[in-house]
Coordinates of C-alpha atoms and ligand atoms in Angstrom, one line a residue:
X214 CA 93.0 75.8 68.2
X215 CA 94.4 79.1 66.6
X216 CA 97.1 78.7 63.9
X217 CA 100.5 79.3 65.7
X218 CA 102.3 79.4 62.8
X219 CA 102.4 83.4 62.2
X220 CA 104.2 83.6 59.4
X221 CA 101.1 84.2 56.9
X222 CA 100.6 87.8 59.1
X223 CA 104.4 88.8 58.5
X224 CA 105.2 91.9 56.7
X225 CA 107.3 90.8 54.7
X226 CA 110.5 93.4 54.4
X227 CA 111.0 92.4 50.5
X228 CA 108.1 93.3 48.9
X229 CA 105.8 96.5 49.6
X230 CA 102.7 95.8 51.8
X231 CA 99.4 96.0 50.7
X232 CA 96.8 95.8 53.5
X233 CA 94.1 94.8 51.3
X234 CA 96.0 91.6 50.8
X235 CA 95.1 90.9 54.6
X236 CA 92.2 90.0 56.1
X237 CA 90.5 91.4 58.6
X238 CA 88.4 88.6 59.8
X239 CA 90.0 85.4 61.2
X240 CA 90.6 82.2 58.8
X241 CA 87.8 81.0 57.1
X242 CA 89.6 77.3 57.5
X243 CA 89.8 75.3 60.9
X244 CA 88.6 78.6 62.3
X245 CA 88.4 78.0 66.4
X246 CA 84.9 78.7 68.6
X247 CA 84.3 81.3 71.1
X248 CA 85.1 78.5 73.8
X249 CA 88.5 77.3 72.3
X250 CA 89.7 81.0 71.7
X251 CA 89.2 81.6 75.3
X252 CA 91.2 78.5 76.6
X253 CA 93.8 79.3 74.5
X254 CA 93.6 83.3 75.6
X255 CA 93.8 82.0 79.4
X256 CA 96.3 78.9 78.5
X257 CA 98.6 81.8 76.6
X258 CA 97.8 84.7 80.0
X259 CA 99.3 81.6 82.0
X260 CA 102.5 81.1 79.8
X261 CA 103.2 84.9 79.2
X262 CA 103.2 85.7 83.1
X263 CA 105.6 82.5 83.6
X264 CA 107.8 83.7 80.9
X265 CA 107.9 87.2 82.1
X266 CA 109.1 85.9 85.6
X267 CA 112.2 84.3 83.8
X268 CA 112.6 87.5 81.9
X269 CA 112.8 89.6 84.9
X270 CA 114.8 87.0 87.1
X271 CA 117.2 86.5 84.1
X272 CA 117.7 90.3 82.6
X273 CA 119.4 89.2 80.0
X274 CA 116.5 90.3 77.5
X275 CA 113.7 92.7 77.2
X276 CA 110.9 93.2 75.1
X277 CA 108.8 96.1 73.5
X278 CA 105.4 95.1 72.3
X279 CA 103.9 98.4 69.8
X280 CA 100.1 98.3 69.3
X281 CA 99.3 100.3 66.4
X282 CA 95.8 100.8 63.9
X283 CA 93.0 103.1 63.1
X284 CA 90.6 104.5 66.0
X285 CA 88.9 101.9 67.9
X286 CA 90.9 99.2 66.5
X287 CA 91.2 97.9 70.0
X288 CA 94.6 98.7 71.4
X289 CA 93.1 99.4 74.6
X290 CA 91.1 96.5 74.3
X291 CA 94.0 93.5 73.7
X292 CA 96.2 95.0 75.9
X293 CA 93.3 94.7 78.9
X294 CA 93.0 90.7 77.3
X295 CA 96.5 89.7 77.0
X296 CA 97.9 91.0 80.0
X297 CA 95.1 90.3 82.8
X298 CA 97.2 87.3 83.7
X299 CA 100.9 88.9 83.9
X300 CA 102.1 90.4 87.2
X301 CA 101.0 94.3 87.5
X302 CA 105.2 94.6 88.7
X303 CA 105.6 92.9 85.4
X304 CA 104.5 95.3 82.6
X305 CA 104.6 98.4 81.9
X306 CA 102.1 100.2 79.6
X307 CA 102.8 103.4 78.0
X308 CA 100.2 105.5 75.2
X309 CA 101.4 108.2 73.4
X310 CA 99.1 111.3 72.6
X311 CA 100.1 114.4 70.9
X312 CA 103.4 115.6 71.8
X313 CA 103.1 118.7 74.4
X314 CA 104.9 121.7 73.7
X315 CA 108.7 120.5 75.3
X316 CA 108.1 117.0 73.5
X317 CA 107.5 118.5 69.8
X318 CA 110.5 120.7 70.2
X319 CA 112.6 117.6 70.9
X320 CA 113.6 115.4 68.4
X321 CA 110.5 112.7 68.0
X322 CA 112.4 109.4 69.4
X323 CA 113.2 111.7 72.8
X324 CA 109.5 110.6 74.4
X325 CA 109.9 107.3 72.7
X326 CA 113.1 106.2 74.4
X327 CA 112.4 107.2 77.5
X328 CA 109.9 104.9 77.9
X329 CA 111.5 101.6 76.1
X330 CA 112.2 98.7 78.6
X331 CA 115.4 97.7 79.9
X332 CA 116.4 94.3 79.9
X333 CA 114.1 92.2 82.3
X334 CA 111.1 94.7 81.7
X335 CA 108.3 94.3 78.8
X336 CA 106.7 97.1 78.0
X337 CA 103.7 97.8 75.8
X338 CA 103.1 101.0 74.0
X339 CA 99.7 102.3 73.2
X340 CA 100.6 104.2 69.6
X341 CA 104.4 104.6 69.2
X342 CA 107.2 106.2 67.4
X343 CA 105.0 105.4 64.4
X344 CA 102.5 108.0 65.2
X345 CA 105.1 110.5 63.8
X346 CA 105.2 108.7 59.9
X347 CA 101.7 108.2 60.1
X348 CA 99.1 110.6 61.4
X349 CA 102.4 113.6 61.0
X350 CA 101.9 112.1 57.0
X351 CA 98.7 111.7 56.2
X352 CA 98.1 115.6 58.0
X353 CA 101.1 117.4 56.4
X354 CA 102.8 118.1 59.2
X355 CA 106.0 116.8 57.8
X356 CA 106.9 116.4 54.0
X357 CA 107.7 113.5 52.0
X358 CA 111.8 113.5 52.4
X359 CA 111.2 114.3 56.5
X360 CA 109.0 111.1 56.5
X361 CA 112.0 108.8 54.7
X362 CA 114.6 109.9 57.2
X363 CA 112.3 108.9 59.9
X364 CA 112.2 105.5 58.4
X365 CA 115.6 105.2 58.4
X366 CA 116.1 107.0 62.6
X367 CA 113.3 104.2 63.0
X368 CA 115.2 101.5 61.8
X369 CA 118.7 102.5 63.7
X370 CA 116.2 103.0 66.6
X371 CA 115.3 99.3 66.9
X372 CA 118.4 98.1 66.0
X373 CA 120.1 100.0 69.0
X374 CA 117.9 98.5 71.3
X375 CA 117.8 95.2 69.4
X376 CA 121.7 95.0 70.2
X377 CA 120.9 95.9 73.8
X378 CA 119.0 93.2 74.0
X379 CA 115.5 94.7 73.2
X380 CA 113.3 93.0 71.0
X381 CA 110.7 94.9 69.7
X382 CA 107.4 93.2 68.2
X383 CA 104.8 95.5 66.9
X384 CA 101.5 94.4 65.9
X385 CA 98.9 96.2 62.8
X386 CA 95.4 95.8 64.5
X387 CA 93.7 95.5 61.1
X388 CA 89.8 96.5 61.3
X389 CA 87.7 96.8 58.0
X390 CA 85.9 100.0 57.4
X391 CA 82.6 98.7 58.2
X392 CA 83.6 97.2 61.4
X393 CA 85.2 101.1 62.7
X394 CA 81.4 102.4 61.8
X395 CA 79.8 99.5 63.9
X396 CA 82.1 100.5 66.9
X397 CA 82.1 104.5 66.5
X398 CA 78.4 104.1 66.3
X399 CA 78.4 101.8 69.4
X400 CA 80.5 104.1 71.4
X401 CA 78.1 107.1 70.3
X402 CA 75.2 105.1 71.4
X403 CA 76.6 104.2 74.8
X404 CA 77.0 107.3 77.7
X405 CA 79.5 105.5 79.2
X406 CA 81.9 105.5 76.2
X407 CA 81.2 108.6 75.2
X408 CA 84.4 110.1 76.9
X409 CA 86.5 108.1 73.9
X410 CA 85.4 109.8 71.4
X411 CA 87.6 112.4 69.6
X412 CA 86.7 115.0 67.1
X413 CA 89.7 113.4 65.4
X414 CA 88.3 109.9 65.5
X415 CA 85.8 111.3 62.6
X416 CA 88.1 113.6 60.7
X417 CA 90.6 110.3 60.5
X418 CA 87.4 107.9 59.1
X419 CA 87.2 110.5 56.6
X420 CA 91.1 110.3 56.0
X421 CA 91.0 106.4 55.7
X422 CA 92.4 106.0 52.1
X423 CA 95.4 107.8 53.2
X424 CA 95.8 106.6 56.3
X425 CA 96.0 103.4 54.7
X426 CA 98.6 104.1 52.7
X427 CA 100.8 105.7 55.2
X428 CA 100.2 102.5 57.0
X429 CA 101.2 100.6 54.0
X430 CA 104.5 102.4 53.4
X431 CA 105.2 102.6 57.1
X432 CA 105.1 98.5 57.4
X433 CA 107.2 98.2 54.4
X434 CA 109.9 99.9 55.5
X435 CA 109.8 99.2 58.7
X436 CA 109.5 95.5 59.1
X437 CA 112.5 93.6 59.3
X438 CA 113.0 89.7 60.8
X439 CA 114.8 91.1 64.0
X440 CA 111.7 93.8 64.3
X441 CA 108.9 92.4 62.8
X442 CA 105.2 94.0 61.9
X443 CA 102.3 91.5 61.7
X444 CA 99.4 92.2 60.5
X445 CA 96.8 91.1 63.4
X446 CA 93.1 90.3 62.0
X447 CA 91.1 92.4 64.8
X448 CA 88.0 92.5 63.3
X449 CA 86.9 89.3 65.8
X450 CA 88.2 90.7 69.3
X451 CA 88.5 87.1 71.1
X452 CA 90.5 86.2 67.7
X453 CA 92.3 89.3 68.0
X454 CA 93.1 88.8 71.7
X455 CA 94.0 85.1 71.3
X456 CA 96.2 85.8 68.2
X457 CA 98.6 88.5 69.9
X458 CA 98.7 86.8 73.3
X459 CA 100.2 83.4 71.3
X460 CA 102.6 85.7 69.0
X461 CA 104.0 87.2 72.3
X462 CA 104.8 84.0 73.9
X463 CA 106.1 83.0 70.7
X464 CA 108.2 85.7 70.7
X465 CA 109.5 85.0 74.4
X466 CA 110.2 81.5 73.9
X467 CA 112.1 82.2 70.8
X468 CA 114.1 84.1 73.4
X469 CA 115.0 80.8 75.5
X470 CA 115.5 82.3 78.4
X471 CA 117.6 80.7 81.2
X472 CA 116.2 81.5 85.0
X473 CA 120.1 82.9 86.6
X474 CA 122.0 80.2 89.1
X475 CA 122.3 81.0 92.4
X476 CA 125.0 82.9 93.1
X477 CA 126.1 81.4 96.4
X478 CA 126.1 77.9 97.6
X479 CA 122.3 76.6 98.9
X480 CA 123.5 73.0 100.0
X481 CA 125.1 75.4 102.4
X482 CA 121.8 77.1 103.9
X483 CA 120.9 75.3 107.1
X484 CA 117.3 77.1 108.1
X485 CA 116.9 77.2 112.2
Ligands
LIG393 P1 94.0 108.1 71.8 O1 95.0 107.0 71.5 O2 92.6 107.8 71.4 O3 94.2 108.6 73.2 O4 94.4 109.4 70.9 C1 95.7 109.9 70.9 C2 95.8 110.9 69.7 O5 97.1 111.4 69.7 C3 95.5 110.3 68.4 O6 94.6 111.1 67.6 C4 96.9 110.2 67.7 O7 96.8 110.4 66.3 C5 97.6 111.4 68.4 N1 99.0 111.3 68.4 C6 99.8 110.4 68.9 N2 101.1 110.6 68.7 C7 101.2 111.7 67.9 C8 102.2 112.4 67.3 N3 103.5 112.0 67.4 N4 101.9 113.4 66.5 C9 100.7 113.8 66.4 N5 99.6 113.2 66.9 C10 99.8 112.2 67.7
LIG394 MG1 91.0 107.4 70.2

């Protein structure tokens, strides 16, 4: 069975991050087989849409899960895995592109906050708020001193919906290099993903040092025990899938959400 304890993936807010510390591939020791993985993926799917149920009926609570990493990753892909088994009236998913015209000339939490859950929703973003400290970075769209105040709007950001009752989790999908050429090459050799592919996608492999780094600093500053960044291995997608789908149930149970009372008397209810 995976390791629940998820503590060894935490970015820790003390010290700076370094990805290279991380791996990429799941644990060498007690690692799980294809079979267990799944059973635990569909055991966790089970769990997650129970829990959601409570969140919703209880709306005390809410919860933002962020997917963030470098093209082809698999955001898309553990979002499909994870929430198969949760209610489509549920979960909400939301991916973030380039900001059109109105969004760029609002400030860059506008579009983000407009789309966080309220209390009784859990909502998934596919890229985030952290598009603008990363790919805005490693560009130079914005300068150095522009990307330190958007650590700090970041961190009031989550905080204010931390005290509204919003918890936000947000997951690194961590892919070596070598596993982003075996997928870009897979998506080139397959018609049928073609459509995925991005001019960008290639520029960014190019940018990978940097992007990297941004990364890096990003986690660091960013990661705190109330909003916490984990670094998920994703080089193994059923690893990947079964990793993040126990961390979110973690996450909700942590919560200990209570399903509401009644609120009238059902002793009372005689059914004709
Ligand atoms: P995809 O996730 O493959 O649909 O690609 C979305 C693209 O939008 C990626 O290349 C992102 O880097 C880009 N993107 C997302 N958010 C921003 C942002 N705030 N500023 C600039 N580019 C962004
Ligand atoms: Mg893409």
């Amino acid at each position: 069975m995976p390791n629940t304890d998820y503590t060894p993936w935490y970015v820790s807010p003390k010290r700076k991050c370094k990805l290279s510390d991380f791996d990429t591939e799941p644990p060498a020791k007690g690692q799980a087989s294809g079979k267990e993985l799944e059973e635990h993926l569909a055991d966790m799917g089970q769990k997650l849409d129970k829990l959601q149920s409570t969140l919703h009926a209880a709306k005390t609570r809410g919860l933002l899960v962020v997917f963030q990493g470098m093209d082809t990753a698999g955001k898309d892909g553990v979002i499909r895995s994870v929430f198969t088994h949760v209610s489509p009236l549920g979960v909400r998913a939301e991916a973030f592109g380039v900001p059109t015209e109105l969004e760029s000339r609002h400030d860059f939490l506008w579009r983000i906050h407009a789309k966080a859950p309220a209390r009784g929703e859990m909502v998934i973003f596919n890229r985030s708020h952290y598009e603008d400290v990363l790919v805005t970075r490693v560009r130079g769209l914005i300068d150095e001193e522009t990307c330190q105040k958007r650590y700090n709007h970041i961190l009031h950001f989550e905080s204010l919906l931390q005290d509204a009752g919003i918890t936000v989790l947000k997951c690194y999908l961590h892919i070596s290099k070598s596993e982003q050429k075996k997928r870009l090459q897979a998506r080139l050799d397959d018609p049928r993903k073609h459509w995925k592919l991005q001019p960008s996608d290639f520029d960014d492999r190019e940018l990978w040092p940097q992007f990297t780094q941004a990364y890096e600093e990003a986690l660091s500053a960013t990661s705190t025990p109330e909003s916490p960044w984990y670094v998920v291995p994703a080089d193994s997608k059923p690893y990947r899938d079964s990793f993040v789908a126990g961390l979110i149930v973690q996450t909700l149970e942590n919560m200990k959400l209570k399903t509401p009372k009644p609120s009238f008397d059902l002793s009372k209810v005689e059914l004709k």
